[in-house]
Amino acid sequence: MDLSIIIVNWKSSAFVRKCIQSIYADSACLRCEILVVDNASGDDCGKMLASEFPDVVFIPSRKNLGFAGANNLAFERSIARNVLFLNPDTELLPGAIQEMLKALYSAPEVALVGAQLLNTDLSLQDSCIQRFPTILNQLFDFDYLRKRCPPSDFFATRPFHDPQAVVTEVDCVSGACMLVKRDIFSAVGMFSNRYFMYTEDVDLCYKIRLAGNKVCYASLARVIHHGGRSSALEPQSHFATIVMRESRWRFMTAWYGGSYAMAYRLTTALSAIARILMLGTAIAVARNTERRSRLFAAAGKWFKVLRWSLGMEAWAGQLEAKVQNI
């Protein structure tokens, strides 16, 4: 079999339907299987699949295993030599699978390939390529800077501006759409269960590169990622804000050491304090009610970040128990 496609569902049945429809439209000439794991979401995903897509393998989990655990569970049930991990809120555009497979076998050392992710309005989602997280790049990782700075290796945006960059080696790609060779995914230990949400993709890419293989971005493989809208259009919840930083901290602890990870917490605290002070000043002079409301919301987010950096968001260290109750 050419390809195993794995999707993890959590209350996303409508998205799963559209995702699978796009897969069937794009994979007619391939021998592939589709596996859907339901993370104890309690929606009608299983019934929908049985009715509309009876060939899809449905794997219900009585427990929310998170992104890493659910994907690993489905991987153990899959059989193909290549595995495509897809978020449920993605839709493949024509030719996406073929372009990713072409990139995956463009050189023996290529082990994992990501696609060009697009927002719902088909604008570029530049977070589909990332650098490995460091204290410095996390301090300056803002949509505003990424979109307005010239093509940069610091922000990993150079491949977006090079028409010749059809297949480009990068640090890491987004886990929303990730094609990997089965033997290498297994050899590096699959997705790490140290992360419940976020950064599993970064960690996997790090392990693959550490093993001497390459991670590549295939610009001709285009995939719509509905959930990837910028924070300017859809502000992050405080939950997502904290979980992301907790996951980054765990990555740095695992790969850079405890001292570096603690330095990340300290710089995050200083950055949060600076932002709260700036937002407080802006709130004091703002006359527009809607603007004041947005500034208060932003200040609330950074207050939560400050609390996390000081170890005051204890639930973030017990993510599994927390997510079960959401």
mmCIF file of C-alpha atoms in Angstrom:
data_model
loop_
_atom_site.group_PDB
_atom_site.id
_atom_site.type_symbol
_atom_site.label_atom_id
_atom_site.label_comp_id
_atom_site.label_asym_id
_atom_site.label_seq_id
_atom_site.Cartn_x
_atom_site.Cartn_y
_atom_site.Cartn_z
ATOM 1 C CA MET A 1 0.000 0.000 0.000
ATOM 2 C CA ASP A 2 1.279 3.478 -0.901
ATOM 3 C CA LEU A 3 -0.159 5.598 1.862
ATOM 4 C CA SER A 4 -1.846 5.538 5.247
ATOM 5 C CA ILE A 5 -3.720 8.759 6.046
ATOM 6 C CA ILE A 6 -4.401 9.431 9.726
ATOM 7 C CA ILE A 7 -6.894 11.983 11.063
ATOM 8 C CA VAL A 8 -7.628 12.684 14.727
ATOM 9 C CA ASN A 9 -11.150 13.891 15.503
ATOM 10 C CA TRP A 10 -12.261 15.867 18.527
ATOM 11 C CA LYS A 11 -15.737 17.330 18.014
ATOM 12 C CA SER A 12 -14.913 18.051 14.357
ATOM 13 C CA SER A 13 -17.213 15.692 12.473
ATOM 14 C CA ALA A 14 -18.210 18.267 9.835
ATOM 15 C CA PHE A 15 -14.565 19.085 9.136
ATOM 16 C CA VAL A 16 -13.672 15.382 8.950
ATOM 17 C CA ARG A 17 -16.307 14.875 6.241
ATOM 18 C CA LYS A 18 -14.839 17.641 4.045
ATOM 19 C CA CYS A 19 -11.289 16.459 4.693
ATOM 20 C CA ILE A 20 -12.081 12.899 3.578
ATOM 21 C CA GLN A 21 -13.946 14.130 0.515
ATOM 22 C CA SER A 22 -10.835 16.069 -0.519
ATOM 23 C CA ILE A 23 -8.665 12.985 0.060
ATOM 24 C CA TYR A 24 -10.809 10.821 -2.215
ATOM 25 C CA ALA A 25 -10.739 13.529 -4.865
ATOM 26 C CA ASP A 26 -6.936 13.705 -4.735
ATOM 27 C CA SER A 27 -5.899 10.060 -4.297
ATOM 28 C CA ALA A 28 -7.733 8.178 -7.046
ATOM 29 C CA CYS A 29 -4.571 6.640 -8.495
ATOM 30 C CA LEU A 30 -3.080 5.609 -5.143
ATOM 31 C CA ARG A 31 -3.507 2.539 -2.980
ATOM 32 C CA CYS A 32 -4.263 4.140 0.356
ATOM 33 C CA GLU A 33 -6.119 3.652 3.609
ATOM 34 C CA ILE A 34 -7.727 6.276 5.821
ATOM 35 C CA LEU A 35 -7.821 5.900 9.594
ATOM 36 C CA VAL A 36 -9.797 8.235 11.871
ATOM 37 C CA VAL A 37 -9.255 8.250 15.629
ATOM 38 C CA ASP A 38 -11.999 9.757 17.757
ATOM 39 C CA ASN A 39 -10.542 11.294 20.923
ATOM 40 C CA ALA A 40 -13.562 10.605 23.164
ATOM 41 C CA SER A 41 -15.308 13.573 21.569
ATOM 42 C CA GLY A 42 -18.844 12.206 21.843
ATOM 43 C CA ASP A 43 -19.940 13.550 18.466
ATOM 44 C CA ASP A 44 -21.456 11.605 15.564
ATOM 45 C CA CYS A 45 -18.179 11.030 13.710
ATOM 46 C CA GLY A 46 -18.366 7.238 13.890
ATOM 47 C CA LYS A 47 -21.932 7.128 12.569
ATOM 48 C CA MET A 48 -21.118 9.618 9.815
ATOM 49 C CA LEU A 49 -18.126 7.564 8.656
ATOM 50 C CA ALA A 50 -20.066 4.288 8.704
ATOM 51 C CA SER A 51 -22.806 5.857 6.613
ATOM 52 C CA GLU A 52 -20.803 7.934 4.126
ATOM 53 C CA PHE A 53 -17.285 6.426 4.089
ATOM 54 C CA PRO A 54 -17.545 2.729 5.015
ATOM 55 C CA ASP A 55 -13.988 2.007 3.839
ATOM 56 C CA VAL A 56 -12.508 4.345 6.457
ATOM 57 C CA VAL A 57 -11.082 2.622 9.539
ATOM 58 C CA PHE A 58 -12.701 4.194 12.611
ATOM 59 C CA ILE A 59 -10.822 3.909 15.916
ATOM 60 C CA PRO A 60 -12.831 5.149 18.912
ATOM 61 C CA SER A 61 -10.895 6.013 22.067
ATOM 62 C CA ARG A 62 -12.675 6.130 25.404
ATOM 63 C CA LYS A 63 -10.017 8.587 26.592
ATOM 64 C CA ASN A 64 -8.764 11.846 25.090
ATOM 65 C CA LEU A 65 -5.222 10.818 24.172
ATOM 66 C CA GLY A 66 -4.201 14.191 22.793
ATOM 67 C CA PHE A 67 -2.660 14.753 19.376
ATOM 68 C CA ALA A 68 0.445 12.624 19.921
ATOM 69 C CA GLY A 69 -1.226 9.690 21.615
ATOM 70 C CA ALA A 70 -4.093 9.439 19.126
ATOM 71 C CA ASN A 71 -1.831 9.627 16.074
ATOM 72 C CA ASN A 72 0.490 7.012 17.546
ATOM 73 C CA LEU A 73 -2.497 4.741 18.219
ATOM 74 C CA ALA A 74 -3.616 4.945 14.589
ATOM 75 C CA PHE A 75 -0.055 4.500 13.324
ATOM 76 C CA GLU A 76 0.112 1.142 15.109
ATOM 77 C CA ARG A 77 -2.983 0.082 13.173
ATOM 78 C CA SER A 78 -1.764 1.388 9.802
ATOM 79 C CA ILE A 79 0.146 -0.658 7.210
ATOM 80 C CA ALA A 80 1.468 1.576 4.399
ATOM 81 C CA ARG A 81 5.117 2.509 3.861
ATOM 82 C CA ASN A 82 4.273 6.235 3.984
ATOM 83 C CA VAL A 83 2.035 7.959 6.528
ATOM 84 C CA LEU A 84 0.228 11.266 6.094
ATOM 85 C CA PHE A 85 -0.911 12.937 9.317
ATOM 86 C CA LEU A 86 -3.740 15.400 8.638
ATOM 87 C CA ASN A 87 -5.676 17.720 10.896
ATOM 88 C CA PRO A 88 -9.435 17.239 10.531
ATOM 89 C CA ASP A 89 -9.857 20.889 9.507
ATOM 90 C CA THR A 90 -7.739 20.509 6.363
ATOM 91 C CA GLU A 91 -8.753 20.097 2.725
ATOM 92 C CA LEU A 92 -6.321 18.851 0.099
ATOM 93 C CA LEU A 93 -6.217 20.820 -3.126
ATOM 94 C CA PRO A 94 -5.718 18.872 -6.379
ATOM 95 C CA GLY A 95 -2.292 17.258 -6.689
ATOM 96 C CA ALA A 96 -1.268 17.845 -3.064
ATOM 97 C CA ILE A 97 -0.611 14.188 -2.234
ATOM 98 C CA GLN A 98 1.365 13.532 -5.428
ATOM 99 C CA GLU A 99 3.525 16.624 -4.869
ATOM 100 C CA MET A 100 4.285 15.586 -1.279
ATOM 101 C CA LEU A 101 5.160 12.033 -2.334
ATOM 102 C CA LYS A 102 7.349 13.389 -5.118
ATOM 103 C CA ALA A 103 9.193 15.575 -2.606
ATOM 104 C CA LEU A 104 9.493 12.711 -0.112
ATOM 105 C CA TYR A 105 11.321 10.587 -2.676
ATOM 106 C CA SER A 106 13.307 13.416 -4.280
ATOM 107 C CA ALA A 107 16.395 12.284 -2.322
ATOM 108 C CA PRO A 108 17.144 9.261 -0.102
ATOM 109 C CA GLU A 109 17.799 11.405 2.954
ATOM 110 C CA VAL A 110 14.390 13.152 2.840
ATOM 111 C CA ALA A 111 12.269 11.632 5.608
ATOM 112 C CA LEU A 112 9.407 14.059 6.183
ATOM 113 C CA VAL A 113 7.579 16.600 4.016
ATOM 114 C CA GLY A 114 5.146 19.396 4.780
ATOM 115 C CA ALA A 115 2.801 21.261 2.476
ATOM 116 C CA GLN A 116 2.001 24.892 1.762
ATOM 117 C CA LEU A 117 -0.874 25.641 4.134
ATOM 118 C CA LEU A 118 -3.514 28.177 3.176
ATOM 119 C CA ASN A 119 -6.153 29.977 5.203
ATOM 120 C CA THR A 120 -9.814 29.596 4.294
ATOM 121 C CA ASP A 121 -9.531 32.642 2.009
ATOM 122 C CA LEU A 122 -6.518 30.945 0.290
ATOM 123 C CA SER A 123 -4.010 33.407 1.742
ATOM 124 C CA LEU A 124 -0.683 31.949 2.853
ATOM 125 C CA GLN A 125 -0.385 30.521 6.345
ATOM 126 C CA ASP A 126 3.272 31.244 6.958
ATOM 127 C CA SER A 127 3.403 29.198 10.150
ATOM 128 C CA CYS A 128 3.572 26.070 7.959
ATOM 129 C CA ILE A 129 7.379 26.451 8.143
ATOM 130 C CA GLN A 130 9.066 27.075 11.483
ATOM 131 C CA ARG A 131 12.498 27.323 13.045
ATOM 132 C CA PHE A 132 13.300 25.193 16.055
ATOM 133 C CA PRO A 133 12.232 27.262 19.075
ATOM 134 C CA THR A 134 14.856 29.296 20.887
ATOM 135 C CA ILE A 135 14.541 32.018 23.508
ATOM 136 C CA LEU A 136 15.244 34.691 20.895
ATOM 137 C CA ASN A 137 12.885 33.564 18.151
ATOM 138 C CA GLN A 138 10.080 32.968 20.647
ATOM 139 C CA LEU A 139 10.411 36.543 21.910
ATOM 140 C CA PHE A 140 9.902 37.897 18.393
ATOM 141 C CA ASP A 141 7.472 35.306 17.017
ATOM 142 C CA PHE A 142 4.582 37.565 16.027
ATOM 143 C CA ASP A 143 2.416 37.502 12.911
ATOM 144 C CA TYR A 144 3.011 41.233 12.458
ATOM 145 C CA LEU A 145 6.798 40.825 12.240
ATOM 146 C CA ARG A 146 6.679 37.648 10.137
ATOM 147 C CA LYS A 147 4.436 39.292 7.543
ATOM 148 C CA ARG A 148 6.231 42.638 7.333
ATOM 149 C CA CYS A 149 9.906 41.729 7.574
ATOM 150 C CA PRO A 150 11.861 40.960 4.383
ATOM 151 C CA PRO A 151 12.417 37.271 3.504
ATOM 152 C CA SER A 152 14.352 35.942 6.466
ATOM 153 C CA ASP A 153 15.995 32.768 7.718
ATOM 154 C CA PHE A 154 15.260 33.987 11.251
ATOM 155 C CA PHE A 155 11.513 33.767 10.602
ATOM 156 C CA ALA A 156 11.873 30.870 8.099
ATOM 157 C CA THR A 157 10.006 32.906 5.475
ATOM 158 C CA ARG A 158 12.601 32.838 2.675
ATOM 159 C CA PRO A 159 11.098 29.815 0.812
ATOM 160 C CA PHE A 160 7.802 31.693 0.403
ATOM 161 C CA HIS A 161 9.546 34.326 -1.730
ATOM 162 C CA ASP A 162 11.684 32.064 -3.914
ATOM 163 C CA PRO A 163 9.808 30.767 -6.994
ATOM 164 C CA GLN A 164 12.566 28.198 -7.567
ATOM 165 C CA ALA A 165 12.136 26.699 -4.085
ATOM 166 C CA VAL A 166 9.880 23.790 -5.033
ATOM 167 C CA VAL A 167 11.356 21.438 -2.420
ATOM 168 C CA THR A 168 13.284 23.194 0.362
ATOM 169 C CA GLU A 169 15.020 21.762 3.413
ATOM 170 C CA VAL A 170 13.693 23.411 6.587
ATOM 171 C CA ASP A 171 13.892 22.957 10.352
ATOM 172 C CA CYS A 172 10.308 21.870 10.833
ATOM 173 C CA VAL A 173 6.860 21.941 9.268
ATOM 174 C CA SER A 174 3.375 22.137 10.714
ATOM 175 C CA GLY A 175 1.767 18.978 12.053
ATOM 176 C CA ALA A 176 -1.494 19.978 10.341
ATOM 177 C CA CYS A 177 -0.177 18.185 7.241
ATOM 178 C CA MET A 178 2.872 15.994 7.578
ATOM 179 C CA LEU A 179 3.995 13.138 5.303
ATOM 180 C CA VAL A 180 6.656 10.805 6.714
ATOM 181 C CA LYS A 181 8.334 7.535 5.780
ATOM 182 C CA ARG A 182 7.019 4.792 8.025
ATOM 183 C CA ASP A 183 10.340 3.208 8.950
ATOM 184 C CA ILE A 184 11.899 6.501 9.993
ATOM 185 C CA PHE A 185 8.854 7.618 12.008
ATOM 186 C CA SER A 186 9.022 4.340 13.898
ATOM 187 C CA ALA A 187 12.811 4.480 14.322
ATOM 188 C CA VAL A 188 12.772 7.926 16.003
ATOM 189 C CA GLY A 189 10.070 6.898 18.476
ATOM 190 C CA MET A 190 6.952 8.312 16.759
ATOM 191 C CA PHE A 191 5.307 11.386 18.324
ATOM 192 C CA SER A 192 6.484 12.076 21.849
ATOM 193 C CA ASN A 193 3.860 11.747 24.573
ATOM 194 C CA ARG A 194 5.560 14.454 26.621
ATOM 195 C CA TYR A 195 3.285 16.882 24.743
ATOM 196 C CA PHE A 196 -0.488 16.765 24.969
ATOM 197 C CA MET A 197 -1.048 19.522 22.408
ATOM 198 C CA TYR A 198 1.338 21.584 20.277
ATOM 199 C CA THR A 199 5.075 21.127 19.575
ATOM 200 C CA GLU A 200 4.780 17.391 18.849
ATOM 201 C CA ASP A 201 5.461 18.276 15.205
ATOM 202 C CA VAL A 202 8.532 20.332 16.124
ATOM 203 C CA ASP A 203 9.834 17.555 18.357
ATOM 204 C CA LEU A 204 9.375 14.946 15.612
ATOM 205 C CA CYS A 205 11.231 17.085 13.073
ATOM 206 C CA TYR A 206 14.033 17.643 15.584
ATOM 207 C CA LYS A 207 14.432 13.903 16.142
ATOM 208 C CA ILE A 208 14.407 13.205 12.412
ATOM 209 C CA ARG A 209 17.095 15.812 11.712
ATOM 210 C CA LEU A 210 19.115 14.599 14.710
ATOM 211 C CA ALA A 211 19.096 11.135 13.116
ATOM 212 C CA GLY A 212 20.720 12.588 9.985
ATOM 213 C CA ASN A 213 17.627 12.856 7.791
ATOM 214 C CA LYS A 214 15.989 15.854 6.127
ATOM 215 C CA VAL A 215 12.709 17.661 6.668
ATOM 216 C CA CYS A 216 11.420 19.451 3.553
ATOM 217 C CA TYR A 217 8.720 21.896 2.503
ATOM 218 C CA ALA A 218 6.913 21.191 -0.774
ATOM 219 C CA SER A 219 5.590 24.493 -2.099
ATOM 220 C CA LEU A 220 3.496 22.896 -4.870
ATOM 221 C CA ALA A 221 1.498 20.794 -2.400
ATOM 222 C CA ARG A 222 -1.321 23.119 -1.365
ATOM 223 C CA VAL A 223 -3.633 22.366 1.554
ATOM 224 C CA ILE A 224 -6.331 24.543 3.100
ATOM 225 C CA HIS A 225 -6.105 24.649 6.891
ATOM 226 C CA HIS A 226 -9.290 26.230 8.201
ATOM 227 C CA GLY A 227 -8.174 26.311 11.826
ATOM 228 C CA GLY A 228 -4.965 28.162 11.095
ATOM 229 C CA ARG A 229 -6.328 31.689 10.824
ATOM 230 C CA SER A 230 -4.097 34.397 12.290
ATOM 231 C CA SER A 231 -4.611 35.575 15.847
ATOM 232 C CA ALA A 232 -5.657 38.961 14.422
ATOM 233 C CA LEU A 233 -8.738 37.311 12.945
ATOM 234 C CA GLU A 234 -9.370 34.735 15.659
ATOM 235 C CA PRO A 235 -7.716 35.589 18.990
ATOM 236 C CA GLN A 236 -6.183 32.684 20.853
ATOM 237 C CA SER A 237 -7.960 31.451 23.938
ATOM 238 C CA HIS A 238 -5.977 31.681 27.152
ATOM 239 C CA PHE A 239 -5.950 27.886 27.201
ATOM 240 C CA ALA A 240 -4.164 27.679 23.850
ATOM 241 C CA THR A 241 -1.806 30.504 24.812
ATOM 242 C CA ILE A 242 -0.656 28.705 27.954
ATOM 243 C CA VAL A 243 -0.534 25.216 26.438
ATOM 244 C CA MET A 244 1.675 26.435 23.598
ATOM 245 C CA ARG A 245 4.196 27.926 26.004
ATOM 246 C CA GLU A 246 4.101 24.888 28.250
ATOM 247 C CA SER A 247 4.874 22.690 25.248
ATOM 248 C CA ARG A 248 7.717 24.943 24.103
ATOM 249 C CA TRP A 249 9.138 24.799 27.629
ATOM 250 C CA ARG A 250 8.954 20.998 27.617
ATOM 251 C CA PHE A 251 10.738 20.901 24.249
ATOM 252 C CA MET A 252 13.551 23.100 25.543
ATOM 253 C CA THR A 253 13.826 21.072 28.742
ATOM 254 C CA ALA A 254 14.109 17.826 26.756
ATOM 255 C CA TRP A 255 16.572 19.012 24.101
ATOM 256 C CA TYR A 256 18.396 22.087 25.432
ATOM 257 C CA GLY A 257 18.506 21.341 29.156
ATOM 258 C CA GLY A 258 16.828 22.584 32.324
ATOM 259 C CA SER A 259 18.860 25.774 32.636
ATOM 260 C CA TYR A 260 17.950 26.910 29.134
ATOM 261 C CA ALA A 261 14.289 26.102 29.743
ATOM 262 C CA MET A 262 14.274 28.133 32.961
ATOM 263 C CA ALA A 263 15.873 31.038 31.100
ATOM 264 C CA TYR A 264 12.979 30.776 28.630
ATOM 265 C CA ARG A 265 10.497 31.104 31.497
ATOM 266 C CA LEU A 266 12.358 34.138 32.844
ATOM 267 C CA THR A 267 12.487 35.952 29.509
ATOM 268 C CA THR A 268 8.821 35.110 28.946
ATOM 269 C CA ALA A 269 8.003 36.709 32.307
ATOM 270 C CA LEU A 270 9.963 39.866 31.466
ATOM 271 C CA SER A 271 8.328 40.074 28.057
ATOM 272 C CA ALA A 272 4.868 39.654 29.592
ATOM 273 C CA ILE A 273 5.533 42.401 32.149
ATOM 274 C CA ALA A 274 6.705 44.788 29.419
ATOM 275 C CA ARG A 275 3.598 44.086 27.344
ATOM 276 C CA ILE A 276 1.243 44.523 30.284
ATOM 277 C CA LEU A 277 2.811 47.910 31.028
ATOM 278 C CA MET A 278 2.531 49.012 27.400
ATOM 279 C CA LEU A 279 -1.062 47.818 27.166
ATOM 280 C CA GLY A 280 -1.911 49.565 30.434
ATOM 281 C CA THR A 281 -0.628 52.847 28.999
ATOM 282 C CA ALA A 282 -2.601 52.292 25.786
ATOM 283 C CA ILE A 283 -5.771 51.539 27.766
ATOM 284 C CA ALA A 284 -5.357 54.753 29.779
ATOM 285 C CA VAL A 285 -5.310 56.938 26.655
ATOM 286 C CA ALA A 286 -7.782 54.964 24.524
ATOM 287 C CA ARG A 287 -11.079 56.739 23.943
ATOM 288 C CA ASN A 288 -12.781 54.199 21.711
ATOM 289 C CA THR A 289 -14.782 51.625 23.702
ATOM 290 C CA GLU A 290 -14.145 48.809 21.225
ATOM 291 C CA ARG A 291 -10.404 49.502 21.221
ATOM 292 C CA ARG A 292 -10.305 49.555 25.036
ATOM 293 C CA SER A 293 -12.082 46.192 25.058
ATOM 294 C CA ARG A 294 -9.487 44.682 22.698
ATOM 295 C CA LEU A 295 -6.632 46.115 24.775
ATOM 296 C CA PHE A 296 -8.118 44.703 27.984
ATOM 297 C CA ALA A 297 -8.402 41.273 26.318
ATOM 298 C CA ALA A 298 -4.762 41.428 25.219
ATOM 299 C CA ALA A 299 -3.672 42.482 28.700
ATOM 300 C CA GLY A 300 -5.619 39.560 30.153
ATOM 301 C CA LYS A 301 -3.784 37.158 27.869
ATOM 302 C CA TRP A 302 -0.376 38.484 28.857
ATOM 303 C CA PHE A 303 -1.330 38.398 32.534
ATOM 304 C CA LYS A 304 -2.043 34.687 32.074
ATOM 305 C CA VAL A 305 1.326 34.252 30.342
ATOM 306 C CA LEU A 306 3.025 35.996 33.265
ATOM 307 C CA ARG A 307 1.266 33.697 35.728
ATOM 308 C CA TRP A 308 2.392 30.646 33.708
ATOM 309 C CA SER A 309 6.019 31.821 33.595
ATOM 310 C CA LEU A 310 5.960 32.147 37.391
ATOM 311 C CA GLY A 311 4.557 28.631 37.821
ATOM 312 C CA MET A 312 1.101 29.852 38.850
ATOM 313 C CA GLU A 313 -0.891 27.977 36.180
ATOM 314 C CA ALA A 314 -0.524 24.550 37.782
ATOM 315 C CA TRP A 315 -3.030 22.877 35.452
ATOM 316 C CA ALA A 316 -0.594 23.309 32.557
ATOM 317 C CA GLY A 317 1.629 20.653 34.113
ATOM 318 C CA GLN A 318 -1.326 18.250 34.240
ATOM 319 C CA LEU A 319 -2.661 18.731 30.729
ATOM 320 C CA GLU A 320 -4.221 15.321 30.304
ATOM 321 C CA ALA A 321 -6.449 15.664 33.350
ATOM 322 C CA LYS A 322 -7.376 19.193 32.327
ATOM 323 C CA VAL A 323 -8.338 18.434 28.749
ATOM 324 C CA GLN A 324 -10.607 15.562 29.745
ATOM 325 C CA ASN A 325 -12.930 18.115 31.376
ATOM 326 C CA ILE A 326 -13.040 20.698 28.551
#
